[in-house]
Each structure stands twice: as structure tokens, then as C-alpha cells.
Amino acid sequence: LPSLLSIDAKPYAFAFPPQHTALLVIDMQRDFLLAGGFGAIQGGNLEAVQASIAPTKKLLEVCRRAGLTVFHTREGHKPDMSDCPSSKLVRQAEAPENTQHTLVIGDKGPMGRLLVRGEYGHDIVDELAPLPGEVVIDKPGKGSFWNTTILHKLKARAITHLIVAGVTTECCFATTIREANDRGFECCGIEEATAGYNAEFKCSSLEMLYWSQGLFGFVSSLQPLVDTLE
Ligand code: TIU
């Protein structure tokens, strides 16, 4: 590959050095994507998020073939919940008026304890399973940089640019791009490879990322990237 590539993006072309670019796939876990998981219990639209699985698979395949560094994240907690921010637990538990919240983080659902490491529901869906050598970051927050080793692991691999996919657009995807932007990484989200729990959230979240000449970064469609890397 050439030392610098460029793809059509909003608000303008995204230029990236493939040797220093990682694909970062956020939280494509059963708990956020499948029936009976944490997302469904929150009231999320599963059809919307499931639509991001196939494009993310394509994106992974293309990036792997091109030799890009691949990172995955998983949101979740230690079985004793000692790493769960108190706000996250309290807010869930104290929402009696919201009847959707019948279960909270750490409770036992059909795929195991919700968002707890080691449980079936916490892991990444089969279609997008990490390969040996790919980095998996377990994170207790929405953003991928808080209380994780991701910054060190990206720097150790001389990564400066991130191509970002995953769920949900409004939550962990956007929070991670905002965190990465503050740390100097140039980020480009891939529109088809992210999804939110409702269409308006996805749309506004993406618009906010690239508003004002790239406030937090870039957004591109999948095809220009596929064309460039293949
Ligand atoms: N609630 C919600 O939309 N998402 C999360 O809690 N986590 C992620 O976005 N991964």
C-alpha cells in the first residue's frame, strides 16, 4: 500500500497512513446486539443495530487483508462489579418509572450476567470474532480510554489514525471518538458499520462528529474505503 491514502469523507477527504492506522471496532457484543441482552433490556431497537454487523464484517475483512492493525473493545465489568462506575449502577437501579429496566448490569439474563466479563452475552458476536494477534480492550466505561490500556497499546504500535466502527453510535462509538480526538488521534467513523438504538440518535451523533470542519473527526461510507484498500 502507498504510505498515504485518502478517501471521500465528510466534511472533507480523510487522509491516513495505513501503516499507522488501526481499525477500532467498538462493543459488537451479544449484549448490545442480540435478543435478551443489555441493549434489548434498555429498550434499544435491535434490528437497527443488527444491520451494522454485515458491513462491519466486510470492513474487518478488508482491513485485515490490507494488513491494518485491528483493535476490538468490549464494555463490561469484573464479576464483583468493583470497576462499575457508581453512576452507571445507581441510574439503572433507580429508574422504577421506566418499566423497561427490569434487569440491571450484573443481573442474570438469558445470556448470562449482563455486561459481566466471562459471560456469554459479554463477548463479541461470532461473525466479528477477533483473530489471534488482534487487540481486545475490556473497558468499564462508555469511552475506550477511561480506565483501560488502549492509549499505551495504540502508541506502542505507532498508531495515529483510527477507522472506527461499532455500537452504539450515540454512546460508546461517539464517546470513544471524542476521547481519541482529545488525545490527538485522527478518527474516521464508517457510516454503515455503526448503528444506534434509534435512527435520529445515529444521524445527529454522526453530524456532530464532523460538524464545523471536523469538530471531532470524519465520517465516510464503507465503499470508498473498500475501493482504496482492495
Ligand atoms: N446504552 C447504549 O446505547 N450503549 C451502551 O451502553 N454501550 C455502548 O454503546 N456500547
CSV table of C-alpha atoms and ligand atoms in Angstrom, one decimal:
chain,number,residue,atom,x,y,z
A,1,LEU,CA,0.0,0.0,0.0
A,2,PRO,CA,1.1,3.6,-0.6
A,3,SER,CA,2.3,5.4,2.6
A,4,LEU,CA,-0.7,7.8,2.4
A,5,LEU,CA,-4.2,7.0,1.3
A,6,SER,CA,-7.2,9.3,1.0
A,7,ILE,CA,-11.0,8.6,0.9
A,8,ASP,CA,-14.1,10.7,0.3
A,9,ALA,CA,-15.5,11.7,3.7
A,10,LYS,CA,-17.4,14.4,5.5
A,11,PRO,CA,-16.6,17.2,5.9
A,12,TYR,CA,-13.7,16.7,3.5
A,13,ALA,CA,-11.3,13.9,2.4
A,14,PHE,CA,-9.8,11.7,5.1
A,15,ALA,CA,-6.1,11.1,4.5
A,16,PHE,CA,-4.5,8.3,6.5
A,17,PRO,CA,-1.2,6.5,6.6
A,18,PRO,CA,-2.2,2.8,6.5
A,19,GLN,CA,0.9,1.7,8.5
A,20,HIS,CA,-0.1,4.0,11.3
A,21,THR,CA,-3.9,3.4,11.1
A,22,ALA,CA,-5.9,1.0,13.2
A,23,LEU,CA,-9.4,-0.3,12.7
A,24,LEU,CA,-11.2,0.1,16.0
A,25,VAL,CA,-14.4,-2.0,16.4
A,26,ILE,CA,-16.5,-0.8,19.4
A,27,ASP,CA,-18.5,-3.2,21.6
A,28,MET,CA,-20.0,-5.5,18.9
A,29,GLN,CA,-21.1,-7.7,21.8
A,30,ARG,CA,-24.0,-10.1,22.1
A,31,ASP,CA,-25.3,-8.0,25.0
A,32,PHE,CA,-25.8,-5.0,22.7
A,33,LEU,CA,-26.8,-6.8,19.5
A,34,LEU,CA,-28.9,-9.9,20.4
A,35,ALA,CA,-32.3,-10.6,22.0
A,36,GLY,CA,-32.2,-10.9,25.7
A,37,GLY,CA,-29.1,-8.7,26.0
A,38,PHE,CA,-28.5,-5.5,27.9
A,39,GLY,CA,-29.4,-3.3,24.9
A,40,ALA,CA,-32.8,-5.0,24.4
A,41,ILE,CA,-33.5,-4.6,28.1
A,42,GLN,CA,-32.7,-0.9,27.8
A,43,GLY,CA,-35.3,-0.7,25.0
A,44,GLY,CA,-33.0,-0.5,22.1
A,45,ASN,CA,-34.0,-1.3,18.5
A,46,LEU,CA,-32.2,-4.5,17.8
A,47,GLU,CA,-33.0,-4.5,14.1
A,48,ALA,CA,-31.2,-1.2,13.7
A,49,VAL,CA,-28.0,-2.3,15.4
A,50,GLN,CA,-28.0,-5.8,13.8
A,51,ALA,CA,-27.9,-4.0,10.4
A,52,SER,CA,-24.3,-2.9,11.3
A,53,ILE,CA,-23.0,-6.5,11.6
A,54,ALA,CA,-22.6,-7.3,7.9
A,55,PRO,CA,-20.9,-4.0,6.9
A,56,THR,CA,-18.6,-4.3,9.9
A,57,LYS,CA,-17.7,-7.8,8.8
A,58,LYS,CA,-16.9,-6.5,5.4
A,59,LEU,CA,-14.8,-3.7,6.9
A,60,LEU,CA,-12.9,-6.1,9.1
A,61,GLU,CA,-12.1,-8.4,6.2
A,62,VAL,CA,-10.9,-5.5,4.0
A,63,CYS,CA,-8.7,-4.1,6.8
A,64,ARG,CA,-7.3,-7.5,7.7
A,65,ARG,CA,-6.4,-8.2,4.1
A,66,ALA,CA,-4.7,-4.8,3.8
A,67,GLY,CA,-2.7,-5.5,7.0
A,68,LEU,CA,-4.1,-2.8,9.1
A,69,THR,CA,-3.8,-3.1,12.9
A,70,VAL,CA,-7.1,-4.2,14.4
A,71,PHE,CA,-8.5,-3.3,17.9
A,72,HIS,CA,-11.8,-4.5,19.4
A,73,THR,CA,-13.4,-3.3,22.6
A,74,ARG,CA,-15.9,-4.8,25.0
A,75,GLU,CA,-17.8,-2.9,27.6
A,76,GLY,CA,-18.2,-4.8,30.8
A,77,HIS,CA,-17.2,-5.4,34.4
A,78,LYS,CA,-15.5,-7.7,36.8
A,79,PRO,CA,-17.9,-10.2,38.4
A,80,ASP,CA,-17.7,-8.4,41.7
A,81,MET,CA,-18.7,-5.1,39.9
A,82,SER,CA,-15.9,-3.2,41.7
A,83,ASP,CA,-15.0,-1.5,38.4
A,84,CYS,CA,-18.5,-0.3,37.6
A,85,PRO,CA,-18.9,3.5,37.9
A,86,SER,CA,-21.5,4.1,40.7
A,87,SER,CA,-23.5,6.4,38.4
A,88,LYS,CA,-24.0,3.6,36.0
A,89,LEU,CA,-25.3,1.2,38.6
A,90,VAL,CA,-27.4,3.7,40.5
A,91,ARG,CA,-29.1,5.2,37.5
A,92,GLN,CA,-30.2,1.7,36.3
A,93,ALA,CA,-31.4,0.7,39.7
A,94,GLU,CA,-33.3,3.9,40.5
A,95,ALA,CA,-35.5,4.0,37.4
A,96,PRO,CA,-38.7,2.5,38.7
A,97,GLU,CA,-40.8,4.6,36.5
A,98,ASN,CA,-39.1,3.0,33.5
A,99,THR,CA,-40.6,-0.4,33.3
A,100,GLN,CA,-38.1,-1.5,30.6
A,101,HIS,CA,-35.4,-1.7,33.2
A,102,THR,CA,-36.5,-5.0,34.8
A,103,LEU,CA,-32.8,-6.1,35.0
A,104,VAL,CA,-29.7,-4.1,35.7
A,105,ILE,CA,-26.0,-4.5,35.0
A,106,GLY,CA,-24.7,-7.6,36.8
A,107,ASP,CA,-28.1,-9.3,36.9
A,108,LYS,CA,-28.6,-12.7,35.3
A,109,GLY,CA,-30.2,-12.6,31.9
A,110,PRO,CA,-30.7,-15.3,29.3
A,111,MET,CA,-27.1,-14.9,28.0
A,112,GLY,CA,-25.6,-14.8,31.5
A,113,ARG,CA,-24.9,-11.8,33.8
A,114,LEU,CA,-25.4,-8.6,31.9
A,115,LEU,CA,-22.2,-6.9,30.9
A,116,VAL,CA,-20.0,-9.1,33.1
A,117,ARG,CA,-16.7,-10.3,31.8
A,118,GLY,CA,-16.5,-14.0,31.0
A,119,GLU,CA,-20.3,-14.3,30.4
A,120,TYR,CA,-21.6,-15.4,27.0
A,121,GLY,CA,-23.5,-12.2,26.4
A,122,HIS,CA,-20.5,-10.1,27.1
A,123,ASP,CA,-18.4,-11.5,24.3
A,124,ILE,CA,-18.3,-10.3,20.6
A,125,VAL,CA,-20.8,-11.8,18.1
A,126,ASP,CA,-19.5,-14.9,16.2
A,127,GLU,CA,-19.4,-13.0,12.8
A,128,LEU,CA,-16.9,-10.5,14.2
A,129,ALA,CA,-14.8,-12.6,16.5
A,130,PRO,CA,-11.3,-11.2,17.0
A,131,LEU,CA,-8.4,-13.2,15.4
A,132,PRO,CA,-5.3,-14.1,17.3
A,133,GLY,CA,-3.0,-11.1,17.3
A,134,GLU,CA,-5.8,-8.5,17.3
A,135,VAL,CA,-6.1,-6.4,20.5
A,136,VAL,CA,-9.2,-6.8,22.7
A,137,ILE,CA,-9.7,-3.9,25.2
A,138,ASP,CA,-12.0,-4.5,28.1
A,139,LYS,CA,-13.5,-1.2,29.3
A,140,PRO,CA,-15.7,-0.4,32.2
A,141,GLY,CA,-16.9,2.9,30.7
A,142,LYS,CA,-18.6,4.1,27.5
A,143,GLY,CA,-15.4,5.6,26.2
A,144,SER,CA,-12.5,3.3,25.4
A,145,PHE,CA,-9.8,5.4,27.0
A,146,TRP,CA,-11.0,5.7,30.6
A,147,ASN,CA,-9.5,3.0,32.9
A,148,THR,CA,-8.0,1.0,30.0
A,149,THR,CA,-4.6,0.4,28.4
A,150,ILE,CA,-5.7,1.4,24.9
A,151,LEU,CA,-3.6,4.6,24.7
A,152,HIS,CA,-0.4,2.7,25.6
A,153,LYS,CA,-1.3,-0.1,23.2
A,154,LEU,CA,-2.0,2.3,20.3
A,155,LYS,CA,1.1,4.3,21.0
A,156,ALA,CA,3.2,1.1,21.2
A,157,ARG,CA,2.0,0.3,17.7
A,158,ALA,CA,2.7,3.9,16.4
A,159,ILE,CA,-1.0,4.4,15.6
A,160,THR,CA,-2.0,7.9,14.8
A,161,HIS,CA,-5.2,7.4,12.8
A,162,LEU,CA,-8.4,5.4,13.7
A,163,ILE,CA,-11.1,4.0,11.4
A,164,VAL,CA,-14.0,3.4,13.8
A,165,ALA,CA,-17.0,1.1,13.7
A,166,GLY,CA,-19.3,-0.4,16.2
A,167,VAL,CA,-22.2,0.2,18.5
A,168,THR,CA,-23.9,2.3,19.6
A,169,THR,CA,-23.3,5.4,17.6
A,170,GLU,CA,-24.7,7.7,20.2
A,171,CYS,CA,-23.0,6.1,23.1
A,172,CYS,CA,-19.7,4.2,23.1
A,173,PHE,CA,-18.8,4.9,19.4
A,174,ALA,CA,-19.2,8.7,19.8
A,175,THR,CA,-17.6,8.8,23.3
A,176,THR,CA,-14.6,6.9,22.1
A,177,ILE,CA,-14.1,9.2,19.0
A,178,ARG,CA,-14.4,12.3,21.3
A,179,GLU,CA,-11.8,10.8,23.7
A,180,ALA,CA,-9.5,9.8,20.9
A,181,ASN,CA,-9.7,13.3,19.2
A,182,ASP,CA,-8.7,14.9,22.5
A,183,ARG,CA,-5.6,12.7,22.5
A,184,GLY,CA,-4.6,13.7,19.0
A,185,PHE,CA,-5.8,10.7,17.0
A,186,GLU,CA,-7.4,11.5,13.6
A,187,CYS,CA,-10.7,9.5,13.5
A,188,CYS,CA,-13.0,8.5,10.7
A,189,GLY,CA,-16.2,6.7,11.5
A,190,ILE,CA,-17.7,4.4,8.9
A,191,GLU,CA,-21.4,5.1,8.5
A,192,GLU,CA,-22.8,1.6,7.6
A,193,ALA,CA,-20.6,-0.1,10.2
A,194,THR,CA,-22.1,1.8,13.2
A,195,ALA,CA,-25.7,1.9,14.4
A,196,GLY,CA,-27.7,3.5,17.2
A,197,TYR,CA,-30.7,2.3,19.2
A,198,ASN,CA,-32.7,4.8,17.2
A,199,ALA,CA,-32.2,6.4,13.7
A,200,GLU,CA,-32.3,10.0,15.0
A,201,PHE,CA,-29.6,9.4,17.5
A,202,LYS,CA,-27.4,7.9,14.8
A,203,CYS,CA,-27.9,10.7,12.4
A,204,SER,CA,-27.3,13.5,14.9
A,205,SER,CA,-24.4,11.8,16.5
A,206,LEU,CA,-22.6,11.4,13.2
A,207,GLU,CA,-23.4,15.0,12.2
A,208,MET,CA,-22.0,16.3,15.5
A,209,LEU,CA,-18.7,14.4,14.9
A,210,TYR,CA,-17.9,16.1,11.5
A,211,TRP,CA,-19.7,19.4,12.0
A,212,SER,CA,-17.6,22.6,11.7
A,213,GLN,CA,-14.8,21.3,9.6
A,214,GLY,CA,-14.5,18.1,11.6
A,215,LEU,CA,-15.1,19.1,15.2
A,216,PHE,CA,-14.2,15.5,16.4
A,217,GLY,CA,-13.3,13.9,13.1
A,218,PHE,CA,-14.5,12.5,9.8
A,219,VAL,CA,-17.4,10.2,8.6
A,220,SER,CA,-17.1,8.1,5.5
A,221,SER,CA,-19.2,5.5,3.7
A,222,LEU,CA,-17.8,2.0,3.6
A,223,GLN,CA,-17.4,1.7,-0.2
A,224,PRO,CA,-14.7,4.4,-0.7
A,225,LEU,CA,-12.6,2.6,2.0
A,226,VAL,CA,-13.1,-0.8,0.4
A,227,ASP,CA,-12.2,0.6,-3.0
A,228,THR,CA,-9.0,2.2,-1.6
A,229,LEU,CA,-7.8,-0.8,0.4
A,230,GLU,CA,-8.7,-3.6,-2.0
B,1,TIU,N1,-26.6,2.2,26.1
B,1,TIU,C1,-26.1,2.2,24.9
B,1,TIU,O1,-26.6,2.7,23.9
B,1,TIU,N2,-24.9,1.7,24.8
B,1,TIU,C2,-24.1,1.3,25.7
B,1,TIU,O2,-24.3,1.3,26.9
B,1,TIU,N3,-22.9,0.9,25.3
B,1,TIU,C3,-22.4,1.0,24.0
B,1,TIU,O3,-22.8,1.9,23.3
B,1,TIU,N4,-21.5,0.1,23.6
